[in-house]
Every structure is written in structure tokens, then in C-alpha cells.
XYZ file of C-alpha atoms in Angstrom:
217
model
C 46.612 -195.778 64.320
C 49.557 -198.645 63.673
C 50.886 -196.386 60.789
C 51.031 -192.986 62.556
C 52.619 -194.643 65.287
C 55.895 -196.261 63.615
C 56.151 -192.652 61.546
C 56.037 -190.954 64.584
C 58.586 -193.321 66.373
C 60.512 -193.667 63.090
C 60.817 -189.709 63.213
C 61.601 -189.907 66.699
C 64.825 -192.341 66.605
C 66.086 -190.349 63.484
C 66.409 -187.152 65.355
C 67.849 -188.565 68.029
C 70.597 -189.769 65.719
C 70.339 -186.617 63.987
C 69.622 -183.832 65.984
C 70.937 -181.188 63.473
C 67.808 -182.199 60.733
C 65.340 -180.987 63.325
C 65.576 -177.178 62.823
C 64.539 -177.831 59.026
C 62.080 -180.733 59.858
C 58.019 -180.592 59.655
C 55.836 -183.690 59.836
C 52.799 -182.483 58.233
C 49.816 -184.546 59.704
C 46.575 -184.547 57.244
C 43.566 -185.325 59.471
C 39.922 -184.426 58.550
C 36.454 -182.905 59.553
C 35.267 -186.371 60.559
C 36.948 -186.513 64.009
C 34.594 -183.376 65.191
C 31.286 -185.655 65.085
C 28.600 -184.164 63.556
C 27.137 -180.412 63.600
C 23.600 -179.111 63.924
C 22.366 -176.756 61.098
C 24.484 -173.590 60.472
C 27.275 -174.493 62.944
C 30.797 -174.935 61.861
C 33.984 -176.569 63.488
C 37.450 -175.413 64.070
C 40.715 -175.102 65.273
C 39.295 -175.543 68.974
C 36.238 -178.049 68.542
C 36.268 -180.503 70.626
C 36.712 -184.323 69.462
C 33.880 -186.749 69.072
C 34.262 -189.124 67.002
C 30.876 -190.723 66.194
C 32.474 -194.053 63.922
C 34.804 -196.393 64.671
C 36.317 -195.164 61.095
C 36.428 -191.601 62.668
C 37.775 -192.187 65.957
C 40.651 -194.133 64.286
C 41.808 -191.226 62.871
C 40.972 -188.920 66.051
C 43.297 -191.433 67.327
C 46.522 -190.583 65.237
C 45.940 -187.080 65.375
C 45.856 -187.463 69.526
C 48.785 -189.615 68.548
C 51.143 -186.640 66.906
C 49.645 -184.063 69.583
C 51.140 -186.317 72.341
C 54.695 -186.954 70.371
C 54.871 -183.625 69.689
C 54.353 -182.394 73.395
C 56.111 -185.607 75.061
C 59.379 -185.558 72.319
C 59.583 -182.504 70.584
C 58.609 -183.839 67.250
C 58.041 -180.950 64.762
C 54.448 -181.757 63.814
C 51.600 -179.372 62.184
C 48.194 -180.710 62.007
C 45.336 -179.812 59.316
C 41.888 -180.872 59.314
C 40.768 -181.003 56.205
C 36.916 -181.251 54.638
C 35.364 -183.767 51.751
C 37.665 -183.789 48.894
C 37.298 -184.199 45.415
C 39.204 -184.066 42.328
C 40.553 -186.137 39.267
C 41.952 -189.613 40.080
C 39.859 -189.853 43.185
C 39.449 -193.146 44.686
C 36.595 -194.719 43.293
C 34.476 -195.676 46.319
C 33.732 -191.980 47.444
C 30.909 -190.192 46.123
C 31.501 -187.358 43.507
C 33.593 -190.264 41.028
C 31.156 -193.481 42.248
C 28.293 -191.231 41.433
C 29.717 -190.751 37.748
C 30.901 -193.968 37.453
C 27.195 -195.596 38.352
C 25.897 -193.269 35.990
C 28.084 -193.990 33.074
C 27.526 -197.491 33.219
C 23.503 -196.957 33.033
C 23.499 -198.500 36.962
C 21.513 -197.529 40.292
C 23.334 -194.737 41.586
C 23.002 -194.939 45.271
C 22.689 -192.537 47.882
C 22.917 -193.216 51.406
C 19.653 -192.701 53.960
C 17.540 -189.527 52.190
C 20.647 -188.185 50.445
C 20.478 -185.071 53.278
C 23.735 -185.566 54.698
C 25.893 -182.156 54.581
C 29.411 -182.404 53.319
C 31.934 -179.529 53.040
C 33.416 -179.798 49.670
C 36.926 -178.697 48.609
C 38.811 -179.237 45.273
C 42.106 -181.333 45.512
C 44.084 -178.660 43.701
C 42.936 -176.262 46.754
C 43.755 -178.646 49.344
C 47.432 -179.133 48.080
C 47.633 -175.683 47.838
C 46.635 -175.054 51.415
C 49.078 -177.924 52.605
C 51.845 -176.431 50.762
C 51.412 -172.944 52.557
C 51.192 -174.831 55.679
C 54.451 -176.516 54.745
C 56.136 -173.582 54.013
C 55.080 -170.875 56.684
C 52.756 -172.841 59.568
C 53.687 -172.632 63.183
C 55.162 -175.915 64.380
C 52.535 -177.485 67.050
C 49.341 -175.296 65.664
C 46.280 -176.857 63.830
C 44.953 -175.602 60.707
C 41.205 -176.195 59.600
C 41.103 -176.673 55.404
C 38.073 -175.361 53.866
C 35.933 -174.407 51.523
C 32.445 -173.290 52.739
C 31.450 -175.522 50.353
C 28.183 -177.088 51.990
C 25.906 -179.138 50.404
C 23.870 -181.945 51.018
C 24.625 -185.612 48.673
C 21.233 -185.515 47.396
C 22.376 -181.856 45.581
C 25.811 -183.531 44.639
C 24.422 -186.001 43.005
C 21.478 -184.077 41.013
C 24.483 -181.379 39.512
C 26.345 -184.691 38.383
C 23.403 -186.353 36.371
C 22.358 -182.561 34.771
C 26.111 -182.702 33.990
C 25.961 -185.951 32.495
C 22.338 -185.434 30.869
C 24.748 -182.858 28.644
C 27.620 -184.231 27.812
C 26.611 -187.818 27.610
C 22.512 -187.892 27.064
C 20.398 -191.166 27.446
C 16.745 -192.001 26.881
C 15.964 -190.538 30.646
C 17.289 -188.008 32.461
C 20.266 -189.747 34.753
C 18.530 -188.323 37.819
C 15.836 -191.505 37.393
C 18.746 -193.925 38.318
C 19.029 -192.838 41.763
C 18.557 -195.336 44.216
C 18.254 -194.085 47.817
C 19.856 -197.089 50.173
C 19.927 -197.902 53.951
C 22.386 -195.452 55.734
C 25.923 -196.463 56.960
C 26.049 -196.916 60.519
C 27.237 -193.519 62.671
C 26.933 -191.762 59.563
C 27.448 -188.163 60.695
C 24.710 -185.847 59.558
C 26.880 -182.681 58.818
C 30.441 -181.740 58.743
C 31.637 -177.831 57.761
C 34.787 -176.181 58.390
C 35.384 -172.392 59.369
C 38.682 -171.508 57.654
C 39.137 -168.178 58.895
C 42.277 -169.031 60.968
C 44.138 -169.975 58.059
C 42.833 -167.157 55.675
C 44.239 -164.702 58.625
C 47.065 -166.403 59.811
C 48.758 -167.913 56.504
C 47.001 -166.129 54.205
C 45.746 -169.094 51.839
C 42.088 -169.098 50.978
C 40.759 -171.728 48.132
C 40.281 -170.122 44.539
C 38.636 -172.897 42.357
C 34.843 -172.378 41.904
C 32.962 -175.619 42.522
C 30.718 -175.594 39.593
C 33.550 -175.213 37.383
C 35.456 -177.763 39.340
C 32.690 -180.294 38.964
């Protein structure tokens, strides 16, 4: 929240000092689907979904979105908001589900899965997310919001078991890696399901994901 506020104020002061820069300036504020809360089965979030964050963490992200929107409306800061689904790919921070699962498995440690593992997320390969951001930067409309997703909704159980099967082939041990799976108490405020409808960015900017989930994993 504080970081976004300081960034917006720095931009506002910069554009007051150099107003000619405003014609070629865009702030792309990269947000998340978490700000919309949790979904029932078969529902999807889109650009008109209400904000209903369920944890302090997601509430802070929602707050930063609201600041960006307010600075755009009040001070004319040229900004665009993107809400993306769960990313995965090379060099991801190791606390995240996929790299953490790989690290725990390769070290023959328990593979910790929250709750019963049925929480569902929409997964996008990081290079698809980057291509969407480049498209938004080049062709996006100031003041608009774009939902970026890949239509790859899967439970944590499915993801972890896919990783285990890959490691069974690439780095076999004396037992299936799936035997290392351990269910641990769920996170507080842990949303059950996220999924994004990406039809607006497809239609308005001509973007679509191109990376296969299976090959990317």
C-alpha cells in the first residue's frame, strides 16, 4: 500500500514538473485475481467483478489497486491495471507451490500441501504473462483493466502429483515421489478457487496464451 502510494505521488510530481511527458506515459499496475475473493465451481472473474478480498494479504493488494484507480480519476495519472492468475516458470521465488514442491521432492523432504489440496487456481506460464503485459503497454487503453489468464484451472493436488510423476521419470528414487505428500493445516483466509475470464483482452487487444501447461511444467 505504502509503496504504491509513494510511486503514484512520485509520478504525479514528475508529470507536474514535465507535463509534456504525459502524452507518452503509462503506469502498468500489475495486480492479481486474489483481490476478487473466492469463486464457486465453474464461475470466473472478469474486469467487472467486485472486489472481495478475504485475507489481509489480498486486501493490501486490493488497496493498491484502489489507489491507482483513484490517482487516475483524481489527478489524471495515465494508468492501466492488470489482474493476473497464478504464474509459474523459471527462477520463481522458492516459497511458491511449484518450486517449493520441486525443492522438497528433490531433497526427499515431505511435500507440504495446504488443507486437503483441493484449492483450485488458474495457472499461466510466466512468458505468456510477459507477452500480455507488453501488449497492454503498447496497445492498452488508459484507465482500463485487463484480466490475464490461461484457462488452466487445476487443484493443488493435481499440480503436485503432476510434478511427482515428472520427477519419477527424471530423478527416480526407491519410491514414488507422491508418497512424500503431506497435508498440513490450511492457511487462514485461504480462498478455495480462482479463475479468470480472459475474453476481454483477447477481443480488445488480440492477445492469447501460447504456452502449453504440460510442456511448460
